[in-house]
Amino acid sequence: MTVWDVGGVTTYGGTGSNTTAMMLARENIAPGTMHQGVSDATRMHIVVPAGIGHYSVKSALGWIGCGGRIIEVPTRGYRYDLAALERTLRQRQGEIMAVVAYTGDSRTHTVENLRAVHDLTRAVDPRIWLHADACWDLMCAFAPELAPKLAGIEDFDSVTVDPHKVMDIPYAMSALLVRDPASLRLVSSYSGLIMQEDFAFGQSPRSSAPRNGPPSSCGR
Ligand SMILES: Cc1ncc(COP(=O)(O)O)c(C=O)c1O
């Protein structure tokens, strides 16, 4: 087993995890953008439920160079109106890189109908990245009577969870979990300076330097 089999990364907060998820969505729809830059942002819209989406997703789109390409879909009872979602996905086919669903949105704490959103999205366009912002409610997984609320989340491409929100952890701690561990390679970069092995714990630029001088090339 290596670090590439873990299936997630920790970040400083839900904002960081959601941003990483949006980067994955971007690289998934347009591989190589990380190196070449965004060439066609019209393919990089994100669908969110109207009125309950968290601002971090919109900010993320700006930070990763896609512009504020948010498509808001009407809701019913703080979940996607599934007919409206299907209409949007069909009308905007080819323009959408991700659908975001809330597993406990920050205002109402409603858990999305994840199975239905998954099945609908995959049926219209299987290339769309499915992200569940479960900052609050992935914790339902720990309670047998609440876990069924999460049905379908296992098929989402990425899931954000924030132990610092509901687990009383006194420091910033978020995780982005991915369905396919290998997908994290889409946004990874490699530095010969300190990452010469998968578990290079404790290695520093000094200890990785050749004995008779500094590393010849930094950030390679
Ligand atoms: C649903 C949701 N997503 C994302 C975030 C952002 O999390 P953080 O403040 O840890 O960056 C929050 C924060 O409240 C949230 O409620």
PDB file of C-alpha atoms and ligand atoms in Angstrom:
ATOM      1  CA  MET A   1       0.000   0.000   0.000  1.00  0.00           C
ATOM      2  CA  THR A   2       1.218   3.518  -0.763  1.00  0.00           C
ATOM      3  CA  VAL A   3      -0.059   7.007  -0.037  1.00  0.00           C
ATOM      4  CA  TRP A   4      -1.826   6.862  -3.422  1.00  0.00           C
ATOM      5  CA  ASP A   5      -4.190   4.192  -2.113  1.00  0.00           C
ATOM      6  CA  VAL A   6      -5.537   6.312   0.747  1.00  0.00           C
ATOM      7  CA  GLY A   7      -8.386   7.952  -1.165  1.00  0.00           C
ATOM      8  CA  GLY A   8      -8.324  11.425   0.289  1.00  0.00           C
ATOM      9  CA  VAL A   9      -6.413  14.470   1.452  1.00  0.00           C
ATOM     10  CA  THR A  10      -6.706  16.633   4.536  1.00  0.00           C
ATOM     11  CA  THR A  11      -7.034  20.380   4.124  1.00  0.00           C
ATOM     12  CA  TYR A  12      -7.427  23.474   6.316  1.00  0.00           C
ATOM     13  CA  GLY A  13     -11.223  23.590   6.028  1.00  0.00           C
ATOM     14  CA  GLY A  14     -14.314  22.912   3.982  1.00  0.00           C
ATOM     15  CA  THR A  15     -13.318  25.752   1.693  1.00  0.00           C
ATOM     16  CA  GLY A  16      -9.987  24.071   0.935  1.00  0.00           C
ATOM     17  CA  SER A  17     -11.603  20.685   0.387  1.00  0.00           C
ATOM     18  CA  ASN A  18     -14.304  22.084  -1.892  1.00  0.00           C
ATOM     19  CA  THR A  19     -11.657  23.956  -3.865  1.00  0.00           C
ATOM     20  CA  THR A  20      -9.629  20.783  -4.299  1.00  0.00           C
ATOM     21  CA  ALA A  21     -12.781  19.014  -5.483  1.00  0.00           C
ATOM     22  CA  MET A  22     -13.406  21.721  -8.073  1.00  0.00           C
ATOM     23  CA  MET A  23      -9.814  21.379  -9.279  1.00  0.00           C
ATOM     24  CA  LEU A  24     -10.416  17.664  -9.720  1.00  0.00           C
ATOM     25  CA  ALA A  25     -13.604  18.412 -11.654  1.00  0.00           C
ATOM     26  CA  ARG A  26     -11.711  20.814 -13.904  1.00  0.00           C
ATOM     27  CA  GLU A  27      -8.864  18.389 -14.592  1.00  0.00           C
ATOM     28  CA  ASN A  28     -11.368  15.608 -15.162  1.00  0.00           C
ATOM     29  CA  ILE A  29     -13.179  17.540 -17.889  1.00  0.00           C
ATOM     30  CA  ALA A  30     -10.040  19.119 -19.364  1.00  0.00           C
ATOM     31  CA  PRO A  31      -6.967  17.067 -18.437  1.00  0.00           C
ATOM     32  CA  GLY A  32      -3.725  19.034 -18.390  1.00  0.00           C
ATOM     33  CA  THR A  33      -5.334  22.387 -17.518  1.00  0.00           C
ATOM     34  CA  MET A  34      -3.138  22.479 -14.422  1.00  0.00           C
ATOM     35  CA  HIS A  35      -0.084  22.815 -16.689  1.00  0.00           C
ATOM     36  CA  GLN A  36      -1.494  24.569 -19.742  1.00  0.00           C
ATOM     37  CA  GLY A  37      -4.013  26.913 -18.124  1.00  0.00           C
ATOM     38  CA  VAL A  38      -7.721  27.200 -18.842  1.00  0.00           C
ATOM     39  CA  SER A  39      -8.374  27.336 -22.571  1.00  0.00           C
ATOM     40  CA  ASP A  40     -12.166  26.945 -22.698  1.00  0.00           C
ATOM     41  CA  ALA A  41     -13.932  27.978 -19.503  1.00  0.00           C
ATOM     42  CA  THR A  42     -17.354  27.602 -21.144  1.00  0.00           C
ATOM     43  CA  ARG A  43     -17.051  23.853 -20.376  1.00  0.00           C
ATOM     44  CA  MET A  44     -16.432  24.619 -16.712  1.00  0.00           C
ATOM     45  CA  HIS A  45     -19.796  25.504 -15.211  1.00  0.00           C
ATOM     46  CA  ILE A  46     -20.910  24.102 -11.886  1.00  0.00           C
ATOM     47  CA  VAL A  47     -24.461  23.272 -10.896  1.00  0.00           C
ATOM     48  CA  VAL A  48     -25.592  24.101  -7.345  1.00  0.00           C
ATOM     49  CA  PRO A  49     -28.984  24.145  -5.606  1.00  0.00           C
ATOM     50  CA  ALA A  50     -30.387  27.700  -5.646  1.00  0.00           C
ATOM     51  CA  GLY A  51     -30.247  29.604  -2.383  1.00  0.00           C
ATOM     52  CA  ILE A  52     -28.539  26.982  -0.249  1.00  0.00           C
ATOM     53  CA  GLY A  53     -25.159  26.643  -1.940  1.00  0.00           C
ATOM     54  CA  HIS A  54     -22.120  27.579   0.135  1.00  0.00           C
ATOM     55  CA  TYR A  55     -20.033  30.487  -1.175  1.00  0.00           C
ATOM     56  CA  SER A  56     -16.848  28.405  -1.059  1.00  0.00           C
ATOM     57  CA  VAL A  57     -17.737  26.665  -4.328  1.00  0.00           C
ATOM     58  CA  LYS A  58     -18.157  29.933  -6.184  1.00  0.00           C
ATOM     59  CA  SER A  59     -14.935  31.282  -4.706  1.00  0.00           C
ATOM     60  CA  ALA A  60     -13.181  28.075  -5.723  1.00  0.00           C
ATOM     61  CA  LEU A  61     -14.231  28.537  -9.331  1.00  0.00           C
ATOM     62  CA  GLY A  62     -12.665  31.983  -9.339  1.00  0.00           C
ATOM     63  CA  TRP A  63      -9.476  30.796  -7.664  1.00  0.00           C
ATOM     64  CA  ILE A  64      -8.960  27.950 -10.141  1.00  0.00           C
ATOM     65  CA  GLY A  65      -9.365  30.222 -13.140  1.00  0.00           C
ATOM     66  CA  CYS A  66     -12.827  29.194 -14.369  1.00  0.00           C
ATOM     67  CA  GLY A  67     -14.640  32.417 -13.507  1.00  0.00           C
ATOM     68  CA  GLY A  68     -17.894  32.526 -11.565  1.00  0.00           C
ATOM     69  CA  ARG A  69     -19.676  29.994 -13.776  1.00  0.00           C
ATOM     70  CA  ILE A  70     -22.382  28.913 -11.367  1.00  0.00           C
ATOM     71  CA  ILE A  71     -25.700  27.550 -12.581  1.00  0.00           C
ATOM     72  CA  GLU A  72     -28.352  27.664  -9.859  1.00  0.00           C
ATOM     73  CA  VAL A  73     -31.113  25.066 -10.087  1.00  0.00           C
ATOM     74  CA  PRO A  74     -34.415  25.574  -8.213  1.00  0.00           C
ATOM     75  CA  THR A  75     -35.056  23.500  -5.113  1.00  0.00           C
ATOM     76  CA  ARG A  76     -38.054  21.858  -3.428  1.00  0.00           C
ATOM     77  CA  GLY A  77     -37.799  21.441   0.313  1.00  0.00           C
ATOM     78  CA  TYR A  78     -34.135  22.521   0.183  1.00  0.00           C
ATOM     79  CA  ARG A  79     -33.231  19.690  -2.199  1.00  0.00           C
ATOM     80  CA  TYR A  80     -32.812  19.833  -5.951  1.00  0.00           C
ATOM     81  CA  ASP A  81     -36.063  19.962  -7.885  1.00  0.00           C
ATOM     82  CA  LEU A  82     -35.139  16.850  -9.870  1.00  0.00           C
ATOM     83  CA  ALA A  83     -37.159  17.808 -12.952  1.00  0.00           C
ATOM     84  CA  ALA A  84     -35.421  21.188 -13.035  1.00  0.00           C
ATOM     85  CA  LEU A  85     -32.058  19.522 -12.523  1.00  0.00           C
ATOM     86  CA  GLU A  86     -32.638  17.178 -15.439  1.00  0.00           C
ATOM     87  CA  ARG A  87     -33.782  20.051 -17.672  1.00  0.00           C
ATOM     88  CA  THR A  88     -30.669  22.053 -16.813  1.00  0.00           C
ATOM     89  CA  LEU A  89     -28.310  19.137 -17.394  1.00  0.00           C
ATOM     90  CA  ARG A  90     -29.854  18.449 -20.798  1.00  0.00           C
ATOM     91  CA  GLN A  91     -30.042  22.086 -21.906  1.00  0.00           C
ATOM     92  CA  ARG A  92     -26.466  22.841 -20.869  1.00  0.00           C
ATOM     93  CA  GLN A  93     -24.892  19.552 -21.964  1.00  0.00           C
ATOM     94  CA  GLY A  94     -21.187  19.955 -22.649  1.00  0.00           C
ATOM     95  CA  GLU A  95     -20.950  23.074 -20.475  1.00  0.00           C
ATOM     96  CA  ILE A  96     -21.120  21.498 -17.013  1.00  0.00           C
ATOM     97  CA  MET A  97     -18.088  20.033 -15.263  1.00  0.00           C
ATOM     98  CA  ALA A  98     -19.614  19.366 -11.823  1.00  0.00           C
ATOM     99  CA  VAL A  99     -22.833  18.990  -9.888  1.00  0.00           C
ATOM    100  CA  VAL A 100     -22.602  19.832  -6.191  1.00  0.00           C
ATOM    101  CA  ALA A 101     -25.033  18.331  -3.671  1.00  0.00           C
ATOM    102  CA  TYR A 102     -25.326  19.279   0.002  1.00  0.00           C
ATOM    103  CA  THR A 103     -25.292  16.627   2.646  1.00  0.00           C
ATOM    104  CA  GLY A 104     -26.438  19.070   5.261  1.00  0.00           C
ATOM    105  CA  ASP A 105     -26.396  22.607   3.859  1.00  0.00           C
ATOM    106  CA  SER A 106     -25.244  25.298   6.269  1.00  0.00           C
ATOM    107  CA  ARG A 107     -28.666  26.949   6.662  1.00  0.00           C
ATOM    108  CA  THR A 108     -31.227  24.144   6.882  1.00  0.00           C
ATOM    109  CA  HIS A 109     -29.072  21.021   7.313  1.00  0.00           C
ATOM    110  CA  THR A 110     -31.202  19.180   4.778  1.00  0.00           C
ATOM    111  CA  VAL A 111     -29.544  16.111   3.289  1.00  0.00           C
ATOM    112  CA  GLU A 112     -29.882  15.916  -0.478  1.00  0.00           C
ATOM    113  CA  ASN A 113     -31.524  12.977  -2.208  1.00  0.00           C
ATOM    114  CA  LEU A 114     -28.065  11.765  -3.174  1.00  0.00           C
ATOM    115  CA  ARG A 115     -29.065   8.579  -4.962  1.00  0.00           C
ATOM    116  CA  ALA A 116     -31.493  10.416  -7.250  1.00  0.00           C
ATOM    117  CA  VAL A 117     -29.043  13.224  -8.021  1.00  0.00           C
ATOM    118  CA  HIS A 118     -26.355  10.678  -8.799  1.00  0.00           C
ATOM    119  CA  ASP A 119     -28.510   8.521 -11.056  1.00  0.00           C
ATOM    120  CA  LEU A 120     -29.940  11.476 -12.938  1.00  0.00           C
ATOM    121  CA  THR A 121     -26.590  13.153 -13.523  1.00  0.00           C
ATOM    122  CA  ARG A 122     -24.820   9.984 -14.631  1.00  0.00           C
ATOM    123  CA  ALA A 123     -27.697   9.163 -17.002  1.00  0.00           C
ATOM    124  CA  VAL A 124     -27.468  12.549 -18.733  1.00  0.00           C
ATOM    125  CA  ASP A 125     -23.671  12.900 -18.826  1.00  0.00           C
ATOM    126  CA  PRO A 126     -21.372  10.417 -17.067  1.00  0.00           C
ATOM    127  CA  ARG A 127     -18.382  12.768 -17.458  1.00  0.00           C
ATOM    128  CA  ILE A 128     -19.793  15.249 -14.947  1.00  0.00           C
ATOM    129  CA  TRP A 129     -17.953  15.238 -11.604  1.00  0.00           C
ATOM    130  CA  LEU A 130     -20.296  14.625  -8.677  1.00  0.00           C
ATOM    131  CA  HIS A 131     -19.266  16.357  -5.475  1.00  0.00           C
ATOM    132  CA  ALA A 132     -21.039  16.049  -2.128  1.00  0.00           C
ATOM    133  CA  ASP A 133     -20.380  18.850   0.329  1.00  0.00           C
ATOM    134  CA  ALA A 134     -20.914  16.773   3.463  1.00  0.00           C
ATOM    135  CA  CYS A 135     -19.007  19.133   5.754  1.00  0.00           C
ATOM    136  CA  TRP A 136     -21.725  18.740   8.350  1.00  0.00           C
ATOM    137  CA  ASP A 137     -23.531  15.487   7.849  1.00  0.00           C
ATOM    138  CA  LEU A 138     -21.078  12.819   6.769  1.00  0.00           C
ATOM    139  CA  MET A 139     -21.041  12.205  10.505  1.00  0.00           C
ATOM    140  CA  CYS A 140     -24.423  10.470  10.036  1.00  0.00           C
ATOM    141  CA  ALA A 141     -22.344   7.510   8.867  1.00  0.00           C
ATOM    142  CA  PHE A 142     -21.413   6.853  12.502  1.00  0.00           C
ATOM    143  CA  ALA A 143     -25.022   6.402  13.673  1.00  0.00           C
ATOM    144  CA  PRO A 144     -26.899   3.353  12.355  1.00  0.00           C
ATOM    145  CA  GLU A 145     -30.265   5.169  12.499  1.00  0.00           C
ATOM    146  CA  LEU A 146     -28.931   8.143  10.466  1.00  0.00           C
ATOM    147  CA  ALA A 147     -26.583   6.410   8.040  1.00  0.00           C
ATOM    148  CA  PRO A 148     -29.380   5.575   5.528  1.00  0.00           C
ATOM    149  CA  LYS A 149     -29.709   9.328   4.869  1.00  0.00           C
ATOM    150  CA  LEU A 150     -26.366   9.106   3.052  1.00  0.00           C
ATOM    151  CA  ALA A 151     -27.435   6.417   0.572  1.00  0.00           C
ATOM    152  CA  GLY A 152     -25.796   7.075  -2.759  1.00  0.00           C
ATOM    153  CA  ILE A 153     -22.903   9.158  -1.460  1.00  0.00           C
ATOM    154  CA  GLU A 154     -20.549   6.255  -2.055  1.00  0.00           C
ATOM    155  CA  ASP A 155     -20.982   6.789  -5.803  1.00  0.00           C
ATOM    156  CA  PHE A 156     -20.082  10.482  -5.731  1.00  0.00           C
ATOM    157  CA  ASP A 157     -16.628  11.282  -7.095  1.00  0.00           C
ATOM    158  CA  SER A 158     -15.664  13.380  -4.083  1.00  0.00           C
ATOM    159  CA  VAL A 159     -16.975  14.183  -0.620  1.00  0.00           C
ATOM    160  CA  THR A 160     -15.999  16.973   1.764  1.00  0.00           C
ATOM    161  CA  VAL A 161     -16.193  16.322   5.502  1.00  0.00           C
ATOM    162  CA  ASP A 162     -15.301  18.739   8.303  1.00  0.00           C
ATOM    163  CA  PRO A 163     -14.441  17.105  11.644  1.00  0.00           C
ATOM    164  CA  HIS A 164     -13.860  20.633  12.976  1.00  0.00           C
ATOM    165  CA  LYS A 165     -17.561  21.383  12.576  1.00  0.00           C
ATOM    166  CA  VAL A 166     -19.414  18.631  14.382  1.00  0.00           C
ATOM    167  CA  MET A 167     -16.727  16.574  16.099  1.00  0.00           C
ATOM    168  CA  ASP A 168     -15.568  19.372  18.397  1.00  0.00           C
ATOM    169  CA  ILE A 169     -12.027  19.229  17.098  1.00  0.00           C
ATOM    170  CA  PRO A 170     -10.380  22.442  18.345  1.00  0.00           C
ATOM    171  CA  TYR A 171      -8.288  23.079  15.229  1.00  0.00           C
ATOM    172  CA  ALA A 172      -9.073  23.429  11.537  1.00  0.00           C
ATOM    173  CA  MET A 173      -9.453  19.970  10.046  1.00  0.00           C
ATOM    174  CA  SER A 174     -11.213  18.983   6.855  1.00  0.00           C
ATOM    175  CA  ALA A 175     -10.884  16.079   4.473  1.00  0.00           C
ATOM    176  CA  LEU A 176     -11.691  15.551   0.851  1.00  0.00           C
ATOM    177  CA  LEU A 177     -12.492  11.902   0.200  1.00  0.00           C
ATOM    178  CA  VAL A 178     -12.407  10.561  -3.346  1.00  0.00           C
ATOM    179  CA  ARG A 179     -14.189   7.531  -4.786  1.00  0.00           C
ATOM    180  CA  ASP A 180     -11.217   6.599  -6.943  1.00  0.00           C
ATOM    181  CA  PRO A 181      -7.940   7.156  -5.070  1.00  0.00           C
ATOM    182  CA  ALA A 182      -6.069   7.492  -8.369  1.00  0.00           C
ATOM    183  CA  SER A 183      -8.122  10.592  -9.236  1.00  0.00           C
ATOM    184  CA  LEU A 184      -5.953  12.652  -6.885  1.00  0.00           C
ATOM    185  CA  ARG A 185      -3.126  12.228  -9.363  1.00  0.00           C
ATOM    186  CA  LEU A 186      -5.078  14.607 -11.610  1.00  0.00           C
ATOM    187  CA  VAL A 187      -3.945  17.532  -9.447  1.00  0.00           C
ATOM    188  CA  SER A 188      -0.724  16.258  -7.934  1.00  0.00           C
ATOM    189  CA  SER A 189       2.654  17.643  -8.769  1.00  0.00           C
ATOM    190  CA  TYR A 190       6.011  16.104  -8.081  1.00  0.00           C
ATOM    191  CA  SER A 191       9.057  17.654  -6.539  1.00  0.00           C
ATOM    192  CA  GLY A 192      12.337  15.804  -6.652  1.00  0.00           C
ATOM    193  CA  LEU A 193      13.458  17.994  -3.741  1.00  0.00           C
ATOM    194  CA  ILE A 194      11.563  16.235  -0.934  1.00  0.00           C
ATOM    195  CA  MET A 195       9.198  13.727  -2.503  1.00  0.00           C
ATOM    196  CA  GLN A 196      11.534  11.004  -3.654  1.00  0.00           C
ATOM    197  CA  GLU A 197       9.430   8.302  -2.101  1.00  0.00           C
ATOM    198  CA  ASP A 198       5.760   7.796  -1.191  1.00  0.00           C
ATOM    199  CA  PHE A 199       6.329   7.995   2.589  1.00  0.00           C
ATOM    200  CA  ALA A 200       9.085  10.565   2.827  1.00  0.00           C
ATOM    201  CA  PHE A 201       8.154  11.492   6.395  1.00  0.00           C
ATOM    202  CA  GLY A 202      10.715  13.606   8.146  1.00  0.00           C
ATOM    203  CA  GLN A 203      12.732  14.285   5.070  1.00  0.00           C
ATOM    204  CA  SER A 204      13.750  17.907   4.622  1.00  0.00           C
ATOM    205  CA  PRO A 205      15.502  19.752   1.831  1.00  0.00           C
ATOM    206  CA  ARG A 206      18.660  19.618   3.984  1.00  0.00           C
ATOM    207  CA  SER A 207      18.570  15.847   4.507  1.00  0.00           C
ATOM    208  CA  SER A 208      17.793  15.237   0.841  1.00  0.00           C
ATOM    209  CA  ALA A 209      20.678  17.427  -0.336  1.00  0.00           C
ATOM    210  CA  PRO A 210      23.721  15.751  -1.819  1.00  0.00           C
ATOM    211  CA  ARG A 211      26.536  15.555   0.762  1.00  0.00           C
ATOM    212  CA  ASN A 212      28.751  17.998  -1.066  1.00  0.00           C
ATOM    213  CA  GLY A 213      26.275  20.713  -1.839  1.00  0.00           C
ATOM    214  CA  PRO A 214      22.674  21.859  -2.116  1.00  0.00           C
ATOM    215  CA  PRO A 215      20.217  20.146  -4.461  1.00  0.00           C
ATOM    216  CA  SER A 216      21.065  21.104  -8.019  1.00  0.00           C
ATOM    217  CA  SER A 217      17.482  21.876  -8.931  1.00  0.00           C
ATOM    218  CA  CYS A 218      14.665  23.003  -6.664  1.00  0.00           C
ATOM    219  CA  GLY A 219      11.018  22.266  -7.334  1.00  0.00           C
ATOM    220  CA  ARG A 220      11.761  19.889 -10.147  1.00  0.00           C
TER     221      ARG A 220
HETATM  222  C1  LIG B   1     -21.844  23.462   3.814  1.00  0.00           C
HETATM  223  C2  LIG B   1     -20.520  24.131   4.039  1.00  0.00           C
HETATM  224  N1  LIG B   1     -19.541  23.981   3.133  1.00  0.00           N
HETATM  225  C3  LIG B   1     -18.343  24.558   3.286  1.00  0.00           C
HETATM  226  C4  LIG B   1     -18.057  25.338   4.391  1.00  0.00           C
HETATM  227  C5  LIG B   1     -16.698  25.973   4.530  1.00  0.00           C
HETATM  228  O1  LIG B   1     -16.019  25.372   5.576  1.00  0.00           O
HETATM  229  P1  LIG B   1     -14.782  26.091   6.308  1.00  0.00           P
HETATM  230  O2  LIG B   1     -15.342  27.244   7.076  1.00  0.00           O
HETATM  231  O3  LIG B   1     -14.221  25.010   7.187  1.00  0.00           O
HETATM  232  O4  LIG B   1     -13.816  26.530   5.252  1.00  0.00           O
HETATM  233  C6  LIG B   1     -19.061  25.536   5.358  1.00  0.00           C
HETATM  234  C7  LIG B   1     -18.784  26.384   6.523  1.00  0.00           C
HETATM  235  O5  LIG B   1     -19.595  26.667   7.335  1.00  0.00           O
HETATM  236  C8  LIG B   1     -20.309  24.910   5.180  1.00  0.00           C
HETATM  237  O6  LIG B   1     -21.305  25.069   6.067  1.00  0.00           O
END
